[in-house]
Structures are given as structure tokens and as C-alpha cells.
Coordinates of N, CA and C in Angstrom, one line a residue:
X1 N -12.7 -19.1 -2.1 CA -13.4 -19.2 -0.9 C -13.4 -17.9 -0.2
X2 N -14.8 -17.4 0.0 CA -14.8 -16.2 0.8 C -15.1 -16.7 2.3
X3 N -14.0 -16.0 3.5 CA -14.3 -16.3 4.7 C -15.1 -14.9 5.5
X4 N -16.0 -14.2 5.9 CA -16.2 -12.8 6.6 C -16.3 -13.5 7.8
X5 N -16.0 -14.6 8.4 CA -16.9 -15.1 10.1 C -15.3 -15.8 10.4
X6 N -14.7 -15.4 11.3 CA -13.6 -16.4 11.9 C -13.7 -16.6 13.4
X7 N -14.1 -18.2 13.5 CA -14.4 -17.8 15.0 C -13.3 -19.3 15.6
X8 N -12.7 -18.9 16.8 CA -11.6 -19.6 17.4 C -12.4 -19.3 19.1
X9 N -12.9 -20.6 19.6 CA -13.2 -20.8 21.2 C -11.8 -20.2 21.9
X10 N -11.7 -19.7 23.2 CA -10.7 -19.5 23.9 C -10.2 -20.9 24.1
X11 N -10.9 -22.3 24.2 CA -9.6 -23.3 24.5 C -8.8 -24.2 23.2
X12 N -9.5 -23.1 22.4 CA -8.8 -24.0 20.7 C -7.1 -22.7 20.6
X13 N -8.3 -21.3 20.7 CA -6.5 -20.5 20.9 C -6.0 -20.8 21.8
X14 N -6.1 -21.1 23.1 CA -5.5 -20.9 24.4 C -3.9 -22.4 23.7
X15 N -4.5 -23.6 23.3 CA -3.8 -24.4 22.6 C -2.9 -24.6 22.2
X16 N -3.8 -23.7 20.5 CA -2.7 -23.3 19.6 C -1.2 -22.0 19.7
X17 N -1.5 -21.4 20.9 CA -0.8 -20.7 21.3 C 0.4 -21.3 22.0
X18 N 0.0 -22.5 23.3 CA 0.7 -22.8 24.1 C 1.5 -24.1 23.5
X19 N 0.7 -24.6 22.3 CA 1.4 -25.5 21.5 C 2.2 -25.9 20.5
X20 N 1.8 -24.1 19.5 CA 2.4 -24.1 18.8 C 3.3 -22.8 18.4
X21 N 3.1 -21.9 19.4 CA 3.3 -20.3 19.7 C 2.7 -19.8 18.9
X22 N 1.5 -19.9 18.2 CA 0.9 -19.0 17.2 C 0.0 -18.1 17.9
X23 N -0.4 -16.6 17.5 CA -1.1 -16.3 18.1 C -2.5 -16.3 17.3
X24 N -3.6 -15.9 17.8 CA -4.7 -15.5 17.0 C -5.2 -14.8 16.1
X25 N -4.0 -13.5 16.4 CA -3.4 -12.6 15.0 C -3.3 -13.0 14.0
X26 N -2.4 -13.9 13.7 CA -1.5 -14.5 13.2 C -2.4 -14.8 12.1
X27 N -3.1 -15.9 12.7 CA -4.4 -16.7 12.2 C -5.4 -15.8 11.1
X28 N -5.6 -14.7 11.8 CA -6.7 -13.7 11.2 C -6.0 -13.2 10.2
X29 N -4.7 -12.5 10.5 CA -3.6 -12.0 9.3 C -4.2 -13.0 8.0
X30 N -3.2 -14.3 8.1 CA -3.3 -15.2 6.8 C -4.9 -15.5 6.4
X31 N -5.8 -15.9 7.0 CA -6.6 -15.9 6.1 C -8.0 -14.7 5.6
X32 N -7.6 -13.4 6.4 CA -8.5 -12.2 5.8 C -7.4 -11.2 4.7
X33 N -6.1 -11.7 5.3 CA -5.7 -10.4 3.8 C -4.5 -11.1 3.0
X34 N -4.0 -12.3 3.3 CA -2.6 -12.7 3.0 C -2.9 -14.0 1.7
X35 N -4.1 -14.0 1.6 CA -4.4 -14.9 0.5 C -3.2 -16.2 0.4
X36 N -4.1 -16.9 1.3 CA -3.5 -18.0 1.8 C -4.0 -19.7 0.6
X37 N -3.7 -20.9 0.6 CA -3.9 -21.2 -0.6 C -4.8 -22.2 0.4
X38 N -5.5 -23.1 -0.7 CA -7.3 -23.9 0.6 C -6.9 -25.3 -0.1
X39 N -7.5 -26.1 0.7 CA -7.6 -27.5 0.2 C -8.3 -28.5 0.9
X40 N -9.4 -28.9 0.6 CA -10.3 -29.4 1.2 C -9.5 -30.7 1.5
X41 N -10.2 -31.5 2.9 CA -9.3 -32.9 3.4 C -10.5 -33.5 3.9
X42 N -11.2 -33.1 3.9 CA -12.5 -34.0 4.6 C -13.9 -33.6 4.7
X43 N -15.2 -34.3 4.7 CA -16.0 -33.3 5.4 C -16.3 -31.9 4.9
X44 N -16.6 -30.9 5.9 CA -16.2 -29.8 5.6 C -14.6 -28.9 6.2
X45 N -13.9 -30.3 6.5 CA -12.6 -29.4 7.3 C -11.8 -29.5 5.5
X46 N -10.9 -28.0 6.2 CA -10.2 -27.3 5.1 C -8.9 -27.0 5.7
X47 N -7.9 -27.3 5.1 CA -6.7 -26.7 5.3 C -6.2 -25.1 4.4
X48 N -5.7 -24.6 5.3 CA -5.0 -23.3 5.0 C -3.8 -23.3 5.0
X49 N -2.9 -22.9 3.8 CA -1.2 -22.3 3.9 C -1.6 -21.4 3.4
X50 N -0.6 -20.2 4.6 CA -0.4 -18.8 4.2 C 0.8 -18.0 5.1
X51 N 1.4 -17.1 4.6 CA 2.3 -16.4 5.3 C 1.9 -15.2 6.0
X52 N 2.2 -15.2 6.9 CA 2.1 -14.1 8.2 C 3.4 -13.3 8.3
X53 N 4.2 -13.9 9.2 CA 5.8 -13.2 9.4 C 6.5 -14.5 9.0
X54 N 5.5 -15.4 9.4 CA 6.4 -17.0 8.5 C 4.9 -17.5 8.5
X55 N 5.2 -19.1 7.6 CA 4.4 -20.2 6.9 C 3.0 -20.4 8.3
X56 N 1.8 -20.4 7.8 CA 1.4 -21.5 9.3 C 0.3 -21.9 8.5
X57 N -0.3 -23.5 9.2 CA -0.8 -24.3 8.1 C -2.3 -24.3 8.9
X58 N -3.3 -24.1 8.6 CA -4.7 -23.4 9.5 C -5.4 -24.8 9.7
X59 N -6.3 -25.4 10.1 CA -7.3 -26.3 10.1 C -8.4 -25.9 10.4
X60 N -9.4 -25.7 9.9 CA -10.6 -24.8 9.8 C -11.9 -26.1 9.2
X61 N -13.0 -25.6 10.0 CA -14.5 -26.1 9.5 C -15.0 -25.0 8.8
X62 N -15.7 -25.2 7.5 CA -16.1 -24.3 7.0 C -18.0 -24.1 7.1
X63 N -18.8 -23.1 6.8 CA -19.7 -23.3 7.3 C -20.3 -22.1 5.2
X64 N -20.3 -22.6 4.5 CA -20.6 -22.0 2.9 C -21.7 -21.1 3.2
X65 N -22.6 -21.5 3.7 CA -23.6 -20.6 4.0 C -23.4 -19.0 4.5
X66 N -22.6 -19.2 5.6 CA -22.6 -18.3 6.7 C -21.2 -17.6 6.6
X67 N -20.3 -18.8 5.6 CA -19.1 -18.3 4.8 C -18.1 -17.8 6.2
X68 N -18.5 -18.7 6.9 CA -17.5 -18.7 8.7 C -16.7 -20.1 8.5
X69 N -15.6 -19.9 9.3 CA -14.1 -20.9 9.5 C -14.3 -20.8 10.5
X70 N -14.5 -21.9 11.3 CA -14.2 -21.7 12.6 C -13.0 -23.3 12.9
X71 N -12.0 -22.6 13.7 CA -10.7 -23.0 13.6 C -10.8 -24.4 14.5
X72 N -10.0 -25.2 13.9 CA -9.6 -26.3 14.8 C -8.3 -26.2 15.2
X73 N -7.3 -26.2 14.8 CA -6.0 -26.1 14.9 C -5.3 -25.4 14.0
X74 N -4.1 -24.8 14.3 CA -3.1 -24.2 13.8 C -1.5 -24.9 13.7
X75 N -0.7 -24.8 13.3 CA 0.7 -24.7 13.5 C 1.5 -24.1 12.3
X76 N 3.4 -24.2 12.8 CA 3.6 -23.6 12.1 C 4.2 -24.9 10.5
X77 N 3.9 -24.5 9.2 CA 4.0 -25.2 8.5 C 5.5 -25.9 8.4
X78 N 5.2 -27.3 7.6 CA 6.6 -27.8 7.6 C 6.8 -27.5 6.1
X79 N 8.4 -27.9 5.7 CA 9.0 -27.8 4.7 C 8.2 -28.2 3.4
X80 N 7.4 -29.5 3.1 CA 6.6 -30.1 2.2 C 5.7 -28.8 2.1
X81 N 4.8 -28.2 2.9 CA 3.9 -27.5 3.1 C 3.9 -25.7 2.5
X82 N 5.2 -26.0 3.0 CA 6.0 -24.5 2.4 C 6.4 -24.7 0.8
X83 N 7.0 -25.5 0.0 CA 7.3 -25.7 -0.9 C 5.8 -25.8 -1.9
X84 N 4.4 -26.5 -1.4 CA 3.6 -26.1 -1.9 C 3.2 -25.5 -2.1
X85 N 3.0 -24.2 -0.7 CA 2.6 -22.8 -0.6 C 3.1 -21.8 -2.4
X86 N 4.5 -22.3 -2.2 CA 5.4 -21.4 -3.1 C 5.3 -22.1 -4.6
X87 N 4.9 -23.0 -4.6 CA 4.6 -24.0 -5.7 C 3.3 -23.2 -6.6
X88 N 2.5 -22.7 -5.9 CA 1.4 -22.7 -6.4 C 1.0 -20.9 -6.2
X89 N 1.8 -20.2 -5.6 CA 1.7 -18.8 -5.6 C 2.8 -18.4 -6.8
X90 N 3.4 -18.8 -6.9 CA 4.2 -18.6 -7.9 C 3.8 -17.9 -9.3

């Protein structure tokens, strides 16, 4: 999946920040250079595991065309999530 468009509204980061302490960095880090792993769950929404300074697990709309994520939620990943990360980068 190629992403070049990442777009996050100020009240989706303002959120994810105050909810989950991630920053917006964070976000851009894993999925423009940290080769993070994808998996579609619905629709066009897509989950992201990838490492930053630790695990965070992305929720993203994807748009193929325009090849833009634009973010729904963030956090930081749990254990199951992390074990797959490493499961499959391996």
C-alpha cells in the first residue's frame, strides 16, 4: 500500500493525543518510513501496526485513488498486536 496524502482533522489529533498521548509525529513516523504492517477490517478502514519509539496501532480510511489515509484513531498497541507486528516482520 502506497500512502503520499496523510490527513488527521485537528479534533481527530487533538483526541488522539489527549487520549492516548500519541502525537501526530508519531503517526506520520510509522506509516511514511517505518514500514508498518496493513490489514484491512472493513469498508475502506485499514489498520496499521508499526514502531515509532514504541508499537502504535493506526486506524485509517484509505482513499486508492488519491492513495491518502486519512486517520480515525490512534493508540498505543496492545500485547496480541505487538506479537503480530513481530510475527510477521520477522
Amino acid at each position: 500500500m502506497r500512502i503520499e496524502i496523510i490527513g488527521i482533522s485537528p479534533l481527530v489529533q487533538r483526541k488522539i493525543y489527549e487520549k492516548h498521548n500519541i502525537l501526530s509525529e508519531e503517526i506520520l513516523l510509522v506509516l511514511k518510513e517505518n514500514k508498518p504492517i496493513f490489514k484491512k477490517v472493513g469498508g475502506n478502514q485499514i489498520v496499521a501496526i508499526g514502531l515509532c519509539n514504541r508499537y502504535i496501532t493506526i486506524f485509517f480510511y484509505y482513499n486508492p485513488k488519491r492513495k491518502q489515509a486519512t486517520i480515525t484513531t490512534a493508540h498505543p498497541s496492545d500485547r496480541k498486536q505487538i506479537k503480530h507486528y513481530k510475527k510477521v516482520r520477522k
